[in-house]
JSON list of C-alpha atoms in Angstrom, two decimals:
[
{"chain": "A", "resi": 255, "resn": "VAL", "atom": "CA", "xyz": [9.86, -3.10, 10.95]},
{"chain": "A", "resi": 256, "resn": "ASN", "atom": "CA", "xyz": [12.65, -1.20, 9.24]},
{"chain": "A", "resi": 257, "resn": "GLY", "atom": "CA", "xyz": [15.08, -3.60, 10.75]},
{"chain": "A", "resi": 258, "resn": "GLN", "atom": "CA", "xyz": [13.83, -2.93, 14.39]},
{"chain": "A", "resi": 259, "resn": "GLN", "atom": "CA", "xyz": [12.78, -5.46, 16.92]},
{"chain": "A", "resi": 260, "resn": "ARG", "atom": "CA", "xyz": [9.83, -3.42, 18.09]},
{"chain": "A", "resi": 261, "resn": "VAL", "atom": "CA", "xyz": [6.69, -2.30, 16.51]},
{"chain": "A", "resi": 262, "resn": "ARG", "atom": "CA", "xyz": [5.24, 1.06, 18.11]},
{"chain": "A", "resi": 263, "resn": "ILE", "atom": "CA", "xyz": [2.28, 1.92, 15.84]},
{"chain": "A", "resi": 264, "resn": "LEU", "atom": "CA", "xyz": [-0.80, -0.42, 15.71]},
{"chain": "A", "resi": 265, "resn": "GLU", "atom": "CA", "xyz": [-3.65, 1.87, 14.65]},
{"chain": "A", "resi": 266, "resn": "VAL", "atom": "CA", "xyz": [-3.69, 5.12, 12.84]},
{"chain": "A", "resi": 267, "resn": "TYR", "atom": "CA", "xyz": [-7.00, 7.24, 12.94]},
{"chain": "A", "resi": 268, "resn": "GLU", "atom": "CA", "xyz": [-8.04, 10.63, 11.83]},
{"chain": "A", "resi": 269, "resn": "LYS", "atom": "CA", "xyz": [-9.80, 13.07, 14.07]},
{"chain": "A", "resi": 270, "resn": "GLY", "atom": "CA", "xyz": [-10.52, 16.79, 13.06]},
{"chain": "A", "resi": 271, "resn": "GLY", "atom": "CA", "xyz": [-8.18, 16.71, 10.21]},
{"chain": "A", "resi": 272, "resn": "ARG", "atom": "CA", "xyz": [-5.17, 15.32, 12.10]},
{"chain": "A", "resi": 273, "resn": "LEU", "atom": "CA", "xyz": [-3.69, 11.86, 12.15]},
{"chain": "A", "resi": 274, "resn": "TYR", "atom": "CA", "xyz": [-3.22, 10.13, 15.75]},
{"chain": "A", "resi": 275, "resn": "THR", "atom": "CA", "xyz": [-1.71, 6.74, 16.50]},
{"chain": "A", "resi": 276, "resn": "SER", "atom": "CA", "xyz": [-2.57, 4.41, 19.29]},
{"chain": "A", "resi": 277, "resn": "SER", "atom": "CA", "xyz": [-0.22, 1.31, 20.48]},
{"chain": "A", "resi": 278, "resn": "GLY", "atom": "CA", "xyz": [-0.73, -1.69, 22.74]},
{"chain": "A", "resi": 279, "resn": "PRO", "atom": "CA", "xyz": [0.96, -5.04, 23.38]},
{"chain": "A", "resi": 280, "resn": "LEU", "atom": "CA", "xyz": [1.40, -7.37, 20.44]},
{"chain": "A", "resi": 281, "resn": "THR", "atom": "CA", "xyz": [0.34, -10.99, 21.19]},
{"chain": "A", "resi": 282, "resn": "ASN", "atom": "CA", "xyz": [-0.09, -13.99, 18.65]},
{"chain": "A", "resi": 283, "resn": "VAL", "atom": "CA", "xyz": [1.19, -11.91, 15.80]},
{"chain": "A", "resi": 284, "resn": "ARG", "atom": "CA", "xyz": [2.89, -14.06, 13.25]},
{"chain": "A", "resi": 285, "resn": "THR", "atom": "CA", "xyz": [3.20, -11.58, 10.29]},
{"chain": "A", "resi": 286, "resn": "LEU", "atom": "CA", "xyz": [3.18, -7.79, 9.99]},
{"chain": "A", "resi": 287, "resn": "VAL", "atom": "CA", "xyz": [3.36, -5.85, 6.58]},
{"chain": "A", "resi": 288, "resn": "GLN", "atom": "CA", "xyz": [4.54, -2.40, 6.54]},
{"chain": "A", "resi": 289, "resn": "ALA", "atom": "CA", "xyz": [2.93, -0.21, 3.71]},
{"chain": "A", "resi": 290, "resn": "GLY", "atom": "CA", "xyz": [1.73, 3.11, 2.60]},
{"chain": "A", "resi": 291, "resn": "PRO", "atom": "CA", "xyz": [0.91, 5.66, 2.33]},
{"chain": "A", "resi": 292, "resn": "ARG", "atom": "CA", "xyz": [-2.81, 5.39, 1.94]},
{"chain": "A", "resi": 293, "resn": "LEU", "atom": "CA", "xyz": [-4.16, 6.20, -1.45]},
{"chain": "A", "resi": 294, "resn": "VAL", "atom": "CA", "xyz": [-7.93, 5.93, -1.20]},
{"chain": "A", "resi": 295, "resn": "THR", "atom": "CA", "xyz": [-10.36, 6.44, 1.95]},
{"chain": "A", "resi": 296, "resn": "ASN", "atom": "CA", "xyz": [-14.20, 6.06, 1.39]},
{"chain": "A", "resi": 297, "resn": "GLY", "atom": "CA", "xyz": [-13.88, 6.09, -2.48]},
{"chain": "A", "resi": 298, "resn": "ARG", "atom": "CA", "xyz": [-11.97, 9.46, -2.55]},
{"chain": "A", "resi": 299, "resn": "VAL", "atom": "CA", "xyz": [-8.33, 10.01, -3.37]},
{"chain": "A", "resi": 300, "resn": "ALA", "atom": "CA", "xyz": [-6.73, 10.48, 0.01]},
{"chain": "A", "resi": 301, "resn": "VAL", "atom": "CA", "xyz": [-2.84, 10.61, -0.35]},
{"chain": "A", "resi": 302, "resn": "ALA", "atom": "CA", "xyz": [-1.18, 12.53, 2.46]},
{"chain": "A", "resi": 303, "resn": "ARG", "atom": "CA", "xyz": [2.31, 11.24, 2.48]},
{"chain": "A", "resi": 304, "resn": "SER", "atom": "CA", "xyz": [3.94, 13.82, 4.70]},
{"chain": "A", "resi": 305, "resn": "ARG", "atom": "CA", "xyz": [1.05, 13.66, 7.34]},
{"chain": "A", "resi": 306, "resn": "GLU", "atom": "CA", "xyz": [1.62, 9.91, 7.35]},
{"chain": "A", "resi": 307, "resn": "GLY", "atom": "CA", "xyz": [5.36, 10.30, 7.97]},
{"chain": "A", "resi": 308, "resn": "PHE", "atom": "CA", "xyz": [6.47, 9.34, 4.54]},
{"chain": "A", "resi": 309, "resn": "ARG", "atom": "CA", "xyz": [9.47, 11.18, 3.06]},
{"chain": "A", "resi": 310, "resn": "ASN", "atom": "CA", "xyz": [9.21, 13.22, -0.22]},
{"chain": "A", "resi": 311, "resn": "ASP", "atom": "CA", "xyz": [11.13, 10.51, -2.44]},
{"chain": "A", "resi": 312, "resn": "VAL", "atom": "CA", "xyz": [7.78, 8.46, -2.35]},
{"chain": "A", "resi": 313, "resn": "ALA", "atom": "CA", "xyz": [5.79, 10.98, -4.21]},
{"chain": "A", "resi": 314, "resn": "ARG", "atom": "CA", "xyz": [8.18, 10.68, -7.50]},
{"chain": "A", "resi": 315, "resn": "ARG", "atom": "CA", "xyz": [6.93, 9.32, -10.68]},
{"chain": "A", "resi": 316, "resn": "THR", "atom": "CA", "xyz": [7.94, 5.55, -10.83]},
{"chain": "A", "resi": 317, "resn": "ARG", "atom": "CA", "xyz": [6.20, 2.06, -10.64]},
{"chain": "A", "resi": 318, "resn": "HIS", "atom": "CA", "xyz": [3.92, 1.33, -7.80]},
{"chain": "A", "resi": 319, "resn": "VAL", "atom": "CA", "xyz": [2.07, -1.79, -6.57]},
{"chain": "A", "resi": 320, "resn": "GLY", "atom": "CA", "xyz": [-0.86, -1.46, -4.13]},
{"chain": "A", "resi": 321, "resn": "LEU", "atom": "CA", "xyz": [-3.94, -3.15, -2.68]},
{"chain": "A", "resi": 322, "resn": "GLY", "atom": "CA", "xyz": [-7.60, -1.91, -2.64]},
{"chain": "A", "resi": 323, "resn": "LEU", "atom": "CA", "xyz": [-10.90, -3.02, -1.75]},
{"chain": "A", "resi": 324, "resn": "THR", "atom": "CA", "xyz": [-14.15, -2.32, -3.41]},
{"chain": "A", "resi": 325, "resn": "ARG", "atom": "CA", "xyz": [-17.54, -1.73, -1.66]},
{"chain": "A", "resi": 326, "resn": "ASP", "atom": "CA", "xyz": [-18.58, -5.40, -2.19]},
{"chain": "A", "resi": 327, "resn": "GLY", "atom": "CA", "xyz": [-15.27, -6.66, -0.91]},
{"chain": "A", "resi": 328, "resn": "LYS", "atom": "CA", "xyz": [-13.32, -7.56, -4.07]},
{"chain": "A", "resi": 329, "resn": "LEU", "atom": "CA", "xyz": [-9.76, -7.42, -3.54]},
{"chain": "A", "resi": 330, "resn": "LEU", "atom": "CA", "xyz": [-7.80, -5.17, -6.25]},
{"chain": "A", "resi": 331, "resn": "ILE", "atom": "CA", "xyz": [-4.12, -5.92, -6.60]},
{"chain": "A", "resi": 332, "resn": "VAL", "atom": "CA", "xyz": [-2.75, -3.11, -9.03]},
{"chain": "A", "resi": 333, "resn": "ALA", "atom": "CA", "xyz": [0.67, -2.44, -10.47]},
{"chain": "A", "resi": 334, "resn": "GLN", "atom": "CA", "xyz": [1.14, 0.60, -12.52]},
{"chain": "A", "resi": 335, "resn": "SER", "atom": "CA", "xyz": [4.44, 2.00, -14.08]},
{"chain": "A", "resi": 336, "resn": "ASP", "atom": "CA", "xyz": [5.45, 5.77, -14.43]},
{"chain": "A", "resi": 337, "resn": "VAL", "atom": "CA", "xyz": [2.75, 7.49, -12.00]},
{"chain": "A", "resi": 338, "resn": "THR", "atom": "CA", "xyz": [2.60, 9.48, -9.00]},
{"chain": "A", "resi": 339, "resn": "LEU", "atom": "CA", "xyz": [0.90, 8.46, -5.88]},
{"chain": "A", "resi": 340, "resn": "THR", "atom": "CA", "xyz": [-1.85, 10.71, -6.72]},
{"chain": "A", "resi": 341, "resn": "GLU", "atom": "CA", "xyz": [-2.18, 9.21, -10.19]},
{"chain": "A", "resi": 342, "resn": "PHE", "atom": "CA", "xyz": [-1.94, 5.72, -8.79]},
{"chain": "A", "resi": 343, "resn": "ALA", "atom": "CA", "xyz": [-4.98, 6.64, -6.25]},
{"chain": "A", "resi": 344, "resn": "ARG", "atom": "CA", "xyz": [-7.09, 7.85, -9.17]},
{"chain": "A", "resi": 345, "resn": "THR", "atom": "CA", "xyz": [-6.57, 4.38, -10.81]},
{"chain": "A", "resi": 346, "resn": "PHE", "atom": "CA", "xyz": [-7.86, 2.74, -7.83]},
{"chain": "A", "resi": 347, "resn": "VAL", "atom": "CA", "xyz": [-10.79, 5.08, -7.75]},
{"chain": "A", "resi": 348, "resn": "ARG", "atom": "CA", "xyz": [-11.71, 4.36, -11.36]},
{"chain": "A", "resi": 349, "resn": "LEU", "atom": "CA", "xyz": [-11.60, 0.69, -10.49]},
{"chain": "A", "resi": 350, "resn": "GLY", "atom": "CA", "xyz": [-14.10, 1.10, -7.92]},
{"chain": "A", "resi": 351, "resn": "ALA", "atom": "CA", "xyz": [-11.97, 1.21, -4.62]},
{"chain": "A", "resi": 352, "resn": "GLN", "atom": "CA", "xyz": [-13.31, 2.34, -1.54]},
{"chain": "A", "resi": 353, "resn": "ASP", "atom": "CA", "xyz": [-9.94, 1.91, 0.19]},
{"chain": "A", "resi": 354, "resn": "ALA", "atom": "CA", "xyz": [-6.44, 1.51, -1.16]},
{"chain": "A", "resi": 355, "resn": "MET", "atom": "CA", "xyz": [-2.98, 1.40, 0.19]},
{"chain": "A", "resi": 356, "resn": "ASN", "atom": "CA", "xyz": [0.34, 1.70, -1.55]},
{"chain": "A", "resi": 357, "resn": "LEU", "atom": "CA", "xyz": [2.47, -1.49, -1.05]},
{"chain": "A", "resi": 358, "resn": "ASP", "atom": "CA", "xyz": [5.61, -0.52, -2.71]},
{"chain": "A", "resi": 359, "resn": "GLY", "atom": "CA", "xyz": [7.34, 1.81, -5.21]},
{"chain": "A", "resi": 360, "resn": "GLY", "atom": "CA", "xyz": [10.48, 2.32, -7.24]},
{"chain": "A", "resi": 361, "resn": "SER", "atom": "CA", "xyz": [12.62, -0.12, -8.93]},
{"chain": "A", "resi": 362, "resn": "SER", "atom": "CA", "xyz": [11.72, -2.93, -6.51]},
{"chain": "A", "resi": 363, "resn": "ALA", "atom": "CA", "xyz": [7.98, -2.93, -7.15]},
{"chain": "A", "resi": 364, "resn": "THR", "atom": "CA", "xyz": [7.20, -6.08, -9.06]},
{"chain": "A", "resi": 365, "resn": "LEU", "atom": "CA", "xyz": [3.96, -8.02, -9.76]},
{"chain": "A", "resi": 366, "resn": "ALA", "atom": "CA", "xyz": [4.08, -11.52, -10.65]},
{"chain": "A", "resi": 367, "resn": "VAL", "atom": "CA", "xyz": [0.97, -13.45, -11.69]},
{"chain": "A", "resi": 368, "resn": "ASN", "atom": "CA", "xyz": [0.94, -17.19, -12.18]},
{"chain": "A", "resi": 369, "resn": "GLY", "atom": "CA", "xyz": [4.70, -17.37, -11.92]},
{"chain": "A", "resi": 370, "resn": "LYS", "atom": "CA", "xyz": [5.28, -14.67, -14.62]},
{"chain": "A", "resi": 371, "resn": "VAL", "atom": "CA", "xyz": [6.46, -11.26, -13.86]},
{"chain": "A", "resi": 372, "resn": "ARG", "atom": "CA", "xyz": [3.84, -8.67, -15.08]},
{"chain": "A", "resi": 373, "resn": "MET", "atom": "CA", "xyz": [5.65, -5.59, -14.16]},
{"chain": "A", "resi": 374, "resn": "GLY", "atom": "CA", "xyz": [9.21, -5.10, -12.63]},
{"chain": "A", "resi": 375, "resn": "SER", "atom": "CA", "xyz": [12.62, -6.11, -12.93]},
{"chain": "A", "resi": 376, "resn": "GLY", "atom": "CA", "xyz": [11.93, -9.87, -12.14]},
{"chain": "A", "resi": 377, "resn": "ARG", "atom": "CA", "xyz": [14.99, -10.00, -9.71]},
{"chain": "A", "resi": 378, "resn": "ILE", "atom": "CA", "xyz": [14.36, -12.02, -6.54]},
{"chain": "A", "resi": 379, "resn": "LEU", "atom": "CA", "xyz": [12.94, -9.74, -3.71]},
{"chain": "A", "resi": 380, "resn": "ALA", "atom": "CA", "xyz": [11.26, -10.41, -0.51]},
{"chain": "A", "resi": 381, "resn": "GLY", "atom": "CA", "xyz": [7.55, -9.87, -0.91]},
{"chain": "A", "resi": 382, "resn": "LEU", "atom": "CA", "xyz": [4.03, -10.71, -0.40]},
{"chain": "A", "resi": 383, "resn": "ALA", "atom": "CA", "xyz": [2.21, -13.68, -1.92]},
{"chain": "A", "resi": 384, "resn": "ILE", "atom": "CA", "xyz": [-1.49, -13.75, -2.14]},
{"chain": "A", "resi": 385, "resn": "ASN", "atom": "CA", "xyz": [-3.03, -17.37, -3.28]},
{"chain": "A", "resi": 386, "resn": "SER", "atom": "CA", "xyz": [-6.59, -17.06, -4.20]},
{"chain": "A", "resi": 387, "resn": "PRO", "atom": "CA", "xyz": [-9.00, -19.48, -5.93]},
{"chain": "A", "resi": 388, "resn": "LYS", "atom": "CA", "xyz": [-10.25, -18.42, -9.39]}
]
């Protein structure tokens, strides 16, 4: 994560309005994805970037790509241009997300569907691929 060989945080949880972390040994882990901040929790906008340790620049108006889950388990893959994190979170809520997470933002935020770039620069980037039957 961030070019380091060790992963420290495995779980983040909230108690009494504060965020806490717990860690433990990593075993049989093949892939880790770093993402954030959270956008939606329990169907409500829940952007708390500073409490989650994200810098101020993630809050700027830009392109964003994120993932969300609806109450019935549908995966939402959303890309939106020229929005703040709070506006992006509101989009997820309108789409029925119970929980959502920002994956990427800024000039590198790209979404391709069926081999066609739908949003972003189209330049080659490291990324996340999701293959799902129709």
